[in-house]
XYZ file of C-alpha atoms in Angstrom:
628
model
C -24.254 -203.958 26.463
C -20.455 -205.422 25.161
C -17.645 -204.421 27.363
C -15.576 -201.279 26.103
C -12.153 -202.626 25.407
C -9.542 -200.153 27.273
C -5.994 -198.857 26.067
C -4.014 -201.696 27.476
C -6.107 -204.512 25.112
C -5.183 -201.994 22.025
C -1.525 -201.827 22.475
C -1.214 -205.656 22.884
C -3.166 -205.624 19.373
C -0.659 -203.057 18.291
C 2.323 -204.902 19.269
C 1.000 -208.627 17.701
C 0.033 -206.901 13.980
C 3.989 -204.952 14.612
C 5.270 -208.885 15.365
C 2.709 -210.575 12.655
C 4.291 -207.848 10.497
C 7.707 -208.322 11.220
C 7.413 -211.838 10.696
C 5.722 -212.313 7.632
C 7.847 -209.824 5.774
C 11.176 -211.703 6.918
C 9.518 -214.677 5.494
C 8.581 -213.430 2.531
C 11.780 -211.364 2.080
C 14.207 -214.770 2.685
C 11.346 -216.786 0.769
C 11.222 -218.791 3.608
C 14.594 -218.799 5.355
C 16.180 -219.846 1.524
C 17.719 -216.126 1.209
C 20.269 -215.177 4.060
C 20.299 -211.173 4.518
C 23.059 -209.455 6.140
C 22.992 -205.896 7.253
C 26.470 -204.437 5.765
C 28.185 -201.201 5.961
C 31.596 -201.309 4.538
C 34.252 -199.044 3.430
C 34.554 -198.527 0.078
C 37.517 -198.681 -2.457
C 36.577 -194.748 -2.796
C 36.789 -194.672 1.052
C 33.842 -193.776 1.983
C 30.958 -196.061 4.291
C 28.333 -197.807 2.243
C 25.526 -198.931 4.483
C 24.053 -201.992 1.933
C 21.431 -205.126 2.521
C 23.761 -208.215 0.858
C 21.113 -211.272 0.374
C 23.085 -214.686 -0.695
C 20.665 -217.709 -1.578
C 21.531 -221.180 -0.537
C 22.463 -221.546 -4.249
C 25.181 -219.232 -3.778
C 28.270 -220.998 -2.360
C 31.903 -220.810 -2.735
C 31.404 -224.394 -4.972
C 28.582 -223.358 -6.858
C 29.227 -219.074 -7.087
C 26.636 -217.148 -8.183
C 25.561 -214.022 -10.520
C 25.137 -211.014 -8.320
C 22.880 -207.919 -9.110
C 23.710 -204.337 -7.442
C 20.582 -202.493 -6.950
C 19.958 -198.535 -6.176
C 17.435 -196.546 -5.100
C 16.689 -193.105 -6.474
C 17.620 -189.429 -5.405
C 15.723 -189.059 -1.529
C 15.237 -192.999 -0.997
C 17.206 -195.318 0.506
C 18.280 -199.201 0.077
C 14.508 -200.832 1.395
C 13.094 -198.868 -1.381
C 14.253 -201.436 -3.726
C 12.542 -204.431 -2.145
C 10.641 -205.468 -4.844
C 13.842 -205.995 -6.817
C 15.855 -207.471 -4.145
C 13.114 -209.913 -3.410
C 12.734 -211.302 -6.732
C 16.347 -211.389 -7.741
C 17.341 -213.404 -4.556
C 14.776 -215.937 -4.893
C 15.966 -216.489 -8.097
C 19.132 -217.293 -7.156
C 21.054 -214.077 -7.192
C 23.425 -212.957 -4.884
C 22.000 -209.178 -4.084
C 23.604 -206.234 -2.833
C 21.090 -203.248 -2.157
C 22.900 -200.082 -1.396
C 22.099 -196.674 -0.181
C 23.768 -194.426 -2.021
C 26.100 -192.179 -0.241
C 24.346 -189.233 1.440
C 21.102 -191.555 1.970
C 19.931 -194.237 4.439
C 22.790 -194.304 6.577
C 25.806 -194.108 4.274
C 28.014 -191.772 4.461
C 26.892 -188.205 2.982
C 28.906 -186.176 0.665
C 29.706 -182.683 -0.652
C 27.095 -181.174 -3.167
C 27.834 -181.687 -6.606
C 30.606 -184.541 -5.758
C 28.584 -187.577 -5.935
C 29.876 -188.402 -9.920
C 33.669 -187.620 -9.165
C 35.129 -190.499 -10.446
C 37.130 -191.217 -6.902
C 33.407 -191.624 -5.233
C 32.852 -194.696 -7.505
C 29.408 -193.877 -9.164
C 28.244 -192.439 -5.676
C 29.162 -195.435 -3.846
C 27.219 -197.863 -6.880
C 30.646 -198.969 -8.364
C 32.251 -199.572 -4.916
C 29.451 -202.046 -4.193
C 30.238 -204.487 -7.426
C 33.415 -204.079 -6.639
C 33.106 -205.399 -2.988
C 31.005 -208.161 -4.704
C 33.964 -209.653 -7.133
C 35.841 -210.414 -3.518
C 33.108 -212.697 -2.318
C 33.572 -216.255 -3.001
C 29.843 -216.950 -3.593
C 29.786 -214.446 -6.535
C 30.981 -215.602 -9.997
C 32.267 -212.260 -10.747
C 32.016 -212.340 -14.547
C 28.259 -212.633 -14.332
C 27.526 -209.065 -12.431
C 24.529 -206.901 -13.027
C 23.357 -203.579 -11.893
C 20.085 -201.972 -12.118
C 18.578 -198.744 -10.438
C 15.673 -196.634 -10.264
C 15.739 -192.876 -11.555
C 19.116 -191.333 -9.905
C 20.196 -195.032 -9.482
C 20.173 -195.494 -12.834
C 22.164 -192.666 -13.483
C 24.720 -194.363 -10.993
C 24.538 -197.621 -13.028
C 25.255 -195.215 -15.941
C 28.202 -193.692 -14.534
C 29.309 -197.048 -13.459
C 29.828 -198.223 -17.010
C 32.042 -195.586 -17.667
C 34.301 -196.142 -14.619
C 34.030 -199.997 -15.835
C 37.632 -200.340 -17.288
C 37.995 -203.135 -15.544
C 34.608 -204.976 -17.169
C 33.703 -206.117 -14.150
C 29.931 -204.849 -15.221
C 28.039 -208.005 -17.608
C 24.631 -206.159 -17.760
C 22.891 -203.169 -17.103
C 19.442 -202.169 -16.773
C 18.470 -198.293 -16.274
C 14.811 -197.645 -15.001
C 13.656 -194.541 -15.546
C 16.658 -192.724 -16.411
C 18.307 -192.536 -20.170
C 21.421 -194.286 -21.686
C 23.894 -191.804 -23.497
C 23.536 -191.866 -26.678
C 25.739 -189.407 -28.312
C 29.358 -188.550 -28.395
C 28.732 -185.045 -27.082
C 26.690 -186.443 -24.461
C 29.668 -188.570 -23.180
C 31.120 -185.706 -22.774
C 29.265 -184.038 -19.969
C 28.135 -187.213 -18.099
C 27.609 -187.581 -14.848
C 26.556 -183.780 -14.234
C 22.818 -184.773 -13.504
C 21.517 -182.777 -17.090
C 20.623 -185.820 -18.120
C 16.496 -185.124 -18.476
C 16.208 -184.121 -21.918
C 18.654 -184.802 -25.182
C 19.548 -183.513 -28.310
C 20.617 -185.970 -30.942
C 20.717 -183.812 -33.979
C 23.980 -182.890 -35.239
C 26.112 -185.585 -33.320
C 27.686 -188.720 -33.625
C 25.831 -191.755 -32.352
C 27.635 -194.628 -30.590
C 27.365 -197.343 -27.902
C 27.871 -196.438 -24.327
C 27.439 -200.372 -23.091
C 29.690 -202.242 -25.206
C 29.604 -205.953 -25.471
C 27.319 -205.220 -21.854
C 23.712 -206.594 -21.805
C 21.532 -203.512 -21.621
C 17.658 -202.608 -21.152
C 15.991 -199.605 -20.723
C 12.218 -198.999 -18.628
C 11.180 -195.943 -20.275
C 7.839 -195.246 -18.483
C 5.653 -193.290 -21.112
C 4.699 -191.033 -18.206
C 7.959 -190.433 -16.696
C 7.968 -187.003 -14.834
C 11.802 -186.532 -15.587
C 12.976 -188.701 -18.422
C 12.872 -189.738 -22.017
C 12.389 -186.316 -23.826
C 14.106 -185.702 -26.938
C 14.249 -182.403 -27.992
C 12.502 -181.423 -31.551
C 14.519 -181.271 -34.849
C 13.629 -177.470 -34.789
C 15.244 -177.102 -30.918
C 12.001 -175.713 -29.836
C 11.106 -178.199 -27.365
C 10.642 -181.614 -26.341
C 9.041 -184.726 -27.518
C 7.024 -186.092 -24.355
C 8.099 -189.383 -23.510
C 5.283 -190.877 -24.561
C 6.803 -191.474 -27.710
C 10.032 -191.816 -26.720
C 10.105 -195.535 -28.684
C 9.726 -193.859 -31.771
C 12.471 -191.072 -31.555
C 16.103 -191.894 -32.915
C 18.025 -192.037 -29.775
C 15.604 -195.223 -28.454
C 16.139 -196.646 -31.632
C 20.106 -196.466 -31.879
C 20.163 -197.616 -28.463
C 18.259 -201.232 -30.066
C 20.542 -200.730 -32.774
C 23.774 -201.072 -30.627
C 24.838 -197.688 -31.106
C 24.500 -197.013 -34.930
C 22.936 -194.003 -36.586
C 19.108 -194.987 -36.987
C 18.871 -193.277 -40.209
C 17.383 -195.654 -42.903
C 17.381 -198.665 -40.556
C 13.943 -201.050 -39.552
C 12.068 -199.509 -36.765
C 12.563 -202.066 -33.707
C 10.244 -202.051 -30.887
C 10.294 -202.230 -27.528
C 9.295 -205.575 -25.058
C 11.687 -207.429 -27.751
C 15.197 -208.446 -27.424
C 17.769 -207.635 -29.913
C 21.041 -209.061 -29.983
C 24.235 -208.299 -32.057
C 27.553 -209.596 -31.563
C 29.942 -206.910 -30.567
C 33.747 -207.378 -29.839
C 32.863 -211.482 -30.776
C 30.654 -211.224 -27.573
C 26.710 -211.517 -28.299
C 24.923 -208.601 -26.743
C 21.242 -208.271 -25.840
C 19.033 -204.583 -25.984
C 15.772 -203.983 -25.148
C 13.582 -201.358 -23.960
C 10.439 -201.497 -21.736
C 7.896 -199.089 -21.625
C 4.748 -199.211 -19.849
C 2.176 -196.869 -19.424
C 2.845 -195.662 -15.865
C 4.446 -192.965 -13.962
C 8.373 -192.350 -12.978
C 7.283 -193.484 -8.814
C 5.391 -196.208 -10.144
C 8.108 -197.858 -11.783
C 9.556 -199.310 -7.977
C 5.928 -200.461 -7.066
C 5.062 -202.097 -10.254
C 4.581 -205.959 -10.535
C 5.193 -205.547 -14.483
C 8.192 -203.945 -14.449
C 9.670 -206.418 -12.115
C 8.742 -209.168 -14.655
C 10.501 -207.377 -17.296
C 13.591 -207.270 -14.997
C 13.411 -210.762 -13.990
C 13.491 -211.823 -17.339
C 15.785 -209.514 -18.687
C 18.603 -210.400 -16.078
C 17.935 -214.216 -16.529
C 18.850 -213.694 -20.265
C 21.750 -211.725 -19.565
C 23.240 -213.653 -16.525
C 21.248 -216.971 -16.735
C 19.254 -217.103 -13.298
C 20.179 -219.998 -10.931
C 16.497 -220.668 -10.340
C 14.273 -220.172 -12.934
C 10.893 -218.969 -11.818
C 8.479 -217.525 -14.090
C 8.611 -213.541 -14.201
C 4.979 -213.426 -12.899
C 5.473 -215.180 -10.072
C 6.417 -213.120 -7.652
C 6.268 -212.372 -3.610
C 7.301 -208.971 -2.975
C 3.668 -207.626 -2.989
C 3.335 -210.026 -0.243
C 6.195 -208.513 1.756
C 5.015 -204.868 0.927
C 1.555 -205.990 2.342
C 3.256 -207.204 5.427
C 5.223 -203.996 5.845
C 1.984 -201.767 5.528
C 0.097 -204.181 8.442
C 3.295 -202.911 10.175
C 1.993 -199.164 9.907
C -1.504 -199.825 10.864
C 0.104 -201.830 14.179
C 2.983 -198.637 14.556
C -0.220 -196.049 14.522
C -2.667 -197.817 16.746
C 0.439 -198.393 19.115
C 1.130 -194.747 19.334
C -2.496 -193.679 19.647
C -3.163 -196.166 22.805
C 0.517 -195.636 24.435
C -0.770 -192.019 24.390
C -4.120 -193.007 25.924
C -2.934 -195.418 28.466
C -0.308 -193.613 29.655
C -3.015 -190.745 30.473
C -4.563 -192.653 32.720
C -1.507 -193.559 34.827
C -1.081 -191.317 38.148
C 1.737 -189.353 37.118
C 0.493 -188.198 33.639
C -3.657 -187.509 35.114
C -2.852 -184.051 35.054
C -2.797 -183.855 30.871
C -6.042 -184.730 31.037
C -8.622 -181.702 30.502
C -11.653 -181.967 32.675
C -14.807 -183.239 32.422
C -16.523 -184.835 29.305
C -15.005 -184.035 25.192
C -18.092 -183.019 23.683
C -18.649 -181.553 20.252
C -19.393 -178.399 19.198
C -22.743 -177.197 18.232
C -23.324 -177.261 13.975
C -22.009 -173.792 12.987
C -24.842 -171.813 11.500
C -25.275 -168.722 9.533
C -21.997 -166.646 9.618
C -20.853 -169.526 11.793
C -21.095 -171.206 8.637
C -18.799 -168.935 6.657
C -16.136 -168.781 9.168
C -16.032 -172.905 9.572
C -16.013 -173.664 5.977
C -14.220 -170.508 4.575
C -11.285 -170.565 7.198
C -10.729 -173.989 5.689
C -10.866 -173.227 2.614
C -8.251 -170.234 2.954
C -5.846 -172.884 4.182
C -6.365 -175.724 1.244
C -5.504 -172.117 -1.017
C -2.816 -170.955 0.606
C -0.878 -174.558 1.063
C -1.225 -174.603 -2.693
C 0.140 -171.230 -3.678
C 2.684 -171.458 -1.113
C 3.830 -175.017 -2.402
C 3.725 -174.126 -6.283
C 5.727 -171.172 -6.029
C 8.509 -171.578 -3.731
C 10.521 -174.678 -4.839
C 13.130 -172.237 -6.305
C 13.616 -169.979 -3.699
C 13.953 -172.586 -1.139
C 16.453 -174.666 -3.384
C 18.630 -171.172 -3.346
C 17.924 -170.286 0.393
C 18.694 -173.396 2.291
C 20.630 -172.225 4.901
C 24.088 -174.676 5.318
C 22.677 -175.666 9.014
C 20.199 -177.661 7.277
C 21.933 -180.056 5.195
C 18.514 -181.714 3.090
C 17.105 -179.828 0.431
C 14.070 -181.831 0.279
C 13.023 -181.519 4.046
C 13.619 -177.879 3.987
C 11.099 -177.004 1.224
C 8.171 -179.471 2.985
C 9.401 -178.376 6.054
C 9.329 -174.688 5.569
C 6.026 -175.533 3.319
C 4.523 -177.124 6.490
C 5.496 -174.348 8.905
C 4.488 -171.355 6.638
C 1.027 -173.721 6.519
C 0.574 -173.800 10.240
C 1.109 -170.249 10.540
C -1.072 -169.539 8.267
C -3.926 -171.757 9.840
C -2.836 -170.247 13.412
C -3.585 -166.679 11.925
C -6.639 -167.858 10.617
C -7.684 -169.237 13.979
C -7.158 -166.042 15.752
C -9.150 -163.760 13.242
C -11.861 -166.536 13.786
C -11.759 -166.543 17.358
C -11.419 -162.569 17.908
C -14.106 -162.074 15.040
C -16.284 -164.211 15.922
C -16.067 -167.847 18.196
C -15.611 -165.705 21.134
C -18.260 -163.957 21.081
C -20.326 -166.708 20.153
C -19.127 -168.940 23.506
C -16.212 -170.752 22.226
C -14.275 -171.581 25.596
C -10.670 -172.433 25.013
C -10.278 -173.476 28.350
C -12.986 -175.931 28.164
C -11.757 -176.761 25.076
C -8.772 -177.589 26.456
C -6.704 -175.142 24.563
C -5.616 -173.047 27.355
C -3.122 -174.790 28.969
C -1.612 -174.368 32.541
C 2.586 -174.415 32.101
C 2.618 -177.314 34.457
C 0.178 -179.458 32.704
C 2.189 -178.302 29.547
C 4.902 -179.881 30.654
C 3.489 -183.272 31.146
C 2.152 -183.007 28.039
C 5.463 -182.642 25.969
C 6.956 -185.371 28.227
C 4.073 -187.427 27.594
C 4.700 -187.432 23.892
C 8.166 -187.410 23.551
C 7.735 -190.790 25.853
C 5.478 -192.415 23.299
C 7.291 -190.969 20.284
C 10.885 -192.703 21.178
C 8.642 -195.933 22.515
C 6.704 -196.323 18.899
C 9.972 -195.877 16.939
C 11.786 -198.163 19.651
C 9.204 -200.736 17.583
C 10.750 -200.176 14.389
C 14.102 -200.566 15.709
C 13.703 -204.170 17.401
C 12.065 -205.105 14.373
C 15.091 -204.391 12.243
C 17.346 -205.656 14.695
C 15.155 -209.011 14.812
C 14.117 -209.381 11.535
C 15.333 -206.655 8.890
C 12.468 -205.233 8.214
C 10.642 -201.966 8.611
C 7.453 -200.472 8.137
C 6.626 -198.861 4.445
C 4.067 -198.319 2.072
C 5.606 -197.630 -1.633
C 6.310 -193.928 -1.206
C 3.679 -193.484 1.257
C 5.412 -193.865 4.694
C 8.612 -195.317 5.417
C 9.284 -195.892 9.016
C 12.870 -197.209 9.257
C 15.465 -197.622 11.676
C 18.487 -195.091 11.300
C 21.875 -193.960 12.561
C 22.298 -192.116 15.894
C 23.891 -188.672 13.591
C 20.200 -188.328 12.329
C 19.713 -187.099 15.713
C 20.872 -183.895 15.664
C 19.267 -183.224 12.054
C 15.396 -184.484 13.443
C 16.294 -181.757 16.182
C 16.945 -179.175 13.511
C 14.198 -179.388 11.453
C 11.660 -180.213 14.453
C 10.193 -176.953 14.945
C 8.838 -177.209 11.451
C 6.699 -179.877 11.866
C 5.763 -179.369 15.361
C 3.705 -175.834 14.782
C 1.848 -177.157 11.855
C 0.717 -180.864 13.676
C 0.072 -178.601 16.980
C -1.947 -176.077 15.270
C -3.847 -178.816 12.990
C -4.319 -180.809 16.393
C -6.066 -177.531 18.065
C -7.693 -176.512 15.109
C -9.487 -179.937 14.428
C -10.082 -180.498 18.213
C -10.664 -177.161 19.633
C -12.246 -175.075 17.208
C -13.500 -177.346 14.287
C -14.852 -180.408 16.376
C -18.459 -180.367 15.863
C -21.614 -182.189 16.082
C -21.813 -183.662 12.945
C -22.062 -187.525 11.761
C -22.159 -189.815 14.458
C -20.111 -188.493 17.862
C -18.995 -185.836 15.551
C -16.833 -187.955 13.636
C -18.640 -186.397 10.664
C -16.402 -183.233 11.290
C -13.570 -185.353 12.072
C -13.761 -186.859 8.383
C -14.225 -183.485 6.808
C -11.073 -182.347 8.586
C -9.328 -185.036 7.454
C -10.868 -183.949 3.802
C -9.492 -180.543 3.835
C -5.991 -181.554 4.649
C -6.144 -184.363 2.206
C -7.436 -182.305 -0.988
C -4.857 -179.771 -1.027
C -2.097 -182.233 -2.336
C -4.494 -183.872 -4.373
C -5.642 -181.274 -6.140
C -2.056 -180.218 -6.525
C -0.847 -183.767 -7.955
C -3.537 -184.050 -10.320
C -3.161 -180.722 -11.584
C 0.428 -181.735 -12.564
C -0.756 -184.948 -13.806
C -3.804 -184.439 -15.593
C -2.311 -182.362 -18.459
C 0.719 -185.028 -18.463
C -1.528 -187.662 -19.275
C -3.460 -185.679 -21.968
C -1.029 -184.056 -23.658
C 2.440 -185.543 -22.637
C 3.565 -182.204 -20.737
C 3.086 -181.853 -16.793
C 1.864 -178.514 -15.785
C 5.425 -177.090 -14.155
C 6.636 -177.959 -18.066
C 3.942 -175.215 -19.887
C 3.563 -172.708 -16.809
C 5.801 -171.706 -13.588
C 3.652 -173.710 -11.079
C 5.625 -176.564 -9.210
C 8.024 -178.915 -10.148
C 8.301 -182.513 -11.463
C 9.782 -183.767 -8.134
C 7.355 -181.424 -6.335
C 4.256 -183.537 -7.027
C 6.054 -186.624 -5.933
C 6.951 -185.381 -2.826
C 3.426 -184.721 -2.231
C 2.500 -188.265 -2.228
C 3.048 -189.070 1.111
C 1.928 -186.071 2.199
C -1.749 -187.315 0.691
C -1.252 -190.094 3.402
C 0.371 -188.178 6.461
C -2.096 -185.765 6.663
C -5.334 -186.623 6.909
C -3.787 -189.780 9.400
C -2.633 -187.316 11.247
C -6.500 -185.815 12.058
C -7.394 -189.272 12.952
C -4.522 -189.803 15.463
C -5.436 -186.073 16.706
C -9.018 -186.757 17.329
C -8.747 -190.287 18.691
C -6.039 -188.641 21.713
C -7.962 -185.752 22.092
C -11.593 -187.730 22.800
C -9.825 -189.507 24.854
C -7.570 -186.820 26.958
C -9.943 -183.645 26.224
C -5.824 -182.302 24.938
C -5.379 -181.656 22.003
C -1.560 -181.165 22.143
C -0.514 -184.825 22.519
C -1.885 -186.327 19.032
C -0.029 -182.723 17.190
C 3.300 -183.424 18.781
C 3.386 -186.455 18.378
C 2.499 -186.053 14.993
C 4.835 -183.654 14.479
C 7.682 -185.654 15.556
C 7.330 -189.061 13.421
C 6.487 -186.853 10.680
C 9.464 -185.225 11.144
C 11.677 -188.127 11.563
C 10.014 -189.875 9.066
C 10.983 -186.882 6.525
C 14.438 -186.598 8.021
C 15.919 -190.123 7.860
C 13.980 -190.904 4.080
C 16.102 -188.097 1.881
C 19.305 -187.176 0.739
C 21.800 -185.636 3.377
C 24.456 -183.253 1.917
C 27.818 -183.598 3.864
């Protein structure tokens, strides 16, 4: 019979995984040490603090200055979200600066609505351009800019401010150019989602700069064109066929009567005596997939090679960022293992022994008869409530966010999380009073009823676990400039101390839900199903997973079949709300698993709930837009 490994062994395994993750990601992102990474905080020409990563490849020296590229993330993201780009650009010999726009990451927050004021230099992107021009390893005549979504809008605004012509090339990913004089007049307002190209004058906003656009066919936000009768918009699937795209490819001319130009083709023309490039790439992907797409990276590196002449020639499909992403994902696994087994190990110490419940952890008998109705009915009711609340409260949250809570996305998701927790608590209460109590459910034996002294040590243990787990993230950032992330599913990153006060403001929203979730999963719904009751845990994981999945597919299925999202043809949700569900698809089932593992070792449903509440809240607060 094999000896069961103790918690200390698995803590050691988790730390090894985190170390492998950090070292592997660092080697991949530095191309084996050929690229020097700098964590930069600078005060830009606008007078605000800008947080950025600066990558200098070994070919960039004062004697051989290299072309440079500024990368910017989208709304509610941060500098690390551009890793697929900054890794590949730097490998090709470009000096790269990946910024967190103001209000994002650790950059200085700005008041709502002021991001595109001229004095803020395109929300920090043009500050980064000016900074690069002063580096002696940069060729100031060959500076490019690119960004995803709102980062692309920052690129566009930087072009409008670029009177000194510091920018030589621009690649907009998942955002539009300005095509007509009328739209130029209101540039920077953030209402660039759809365009009316009729009864206005086309023009070339990029001048003699090289310019490209990545216009995803299933972009949830961009690249729609108003119909001729003014009633509605064509879907982005048809973008390349319309006058806006054709005018762009014809360097700002009215495309009426001109040849139809196609995507994935480079067009050149002399503009003010300079040969300029125009190109459109229209992959059949969604808006968020564009910053996790091998194809988009191929288009990006090829574009900047043609525009700025990459010092190191690599094939567009020669990419290492996926290796970095895989190591980052491994770090997530190690991080969660560490949190689980540290909680278990601490519960086995003399000081924290009181947090453990008495007796073995046994699953409840599988429900029968009316018990099945209560068991499945309660879970289904929670799914329905979560969908209804999430679908119809976006606008209300947008209009009623307290100033005390300076992050809108976190407020919307947090309030939904809180209300789902309160509803689940109501379901548990009604179930207990109406059925479970009279059928023998003992809350004390399940660990739900808890004394004050035991609760105090439970809270302390949970705080220590959360703090120790995040300490690993900070060590990885300090030693290797890496973090733990997987696309937009989950991001664990180091953050500045100012975020702590914001975390504390939002923490109750998450604690209520995750504590109730753990109590429901382990105190009420841990039943004899599958081996050792793990079948019931998988079932609970399914129930928290299926709600977000239903919402995402309800928005995307109409999009892929008709070209329009559900929110565009009904009052259900908004374009951004489906994307905000992506991390929830991973985090909620993961929370059920983590809480179950800890409960089986401690018979305490509160430890896992508190830990997951803290971790989920911290991830949310440190990876979004903060208003000044």
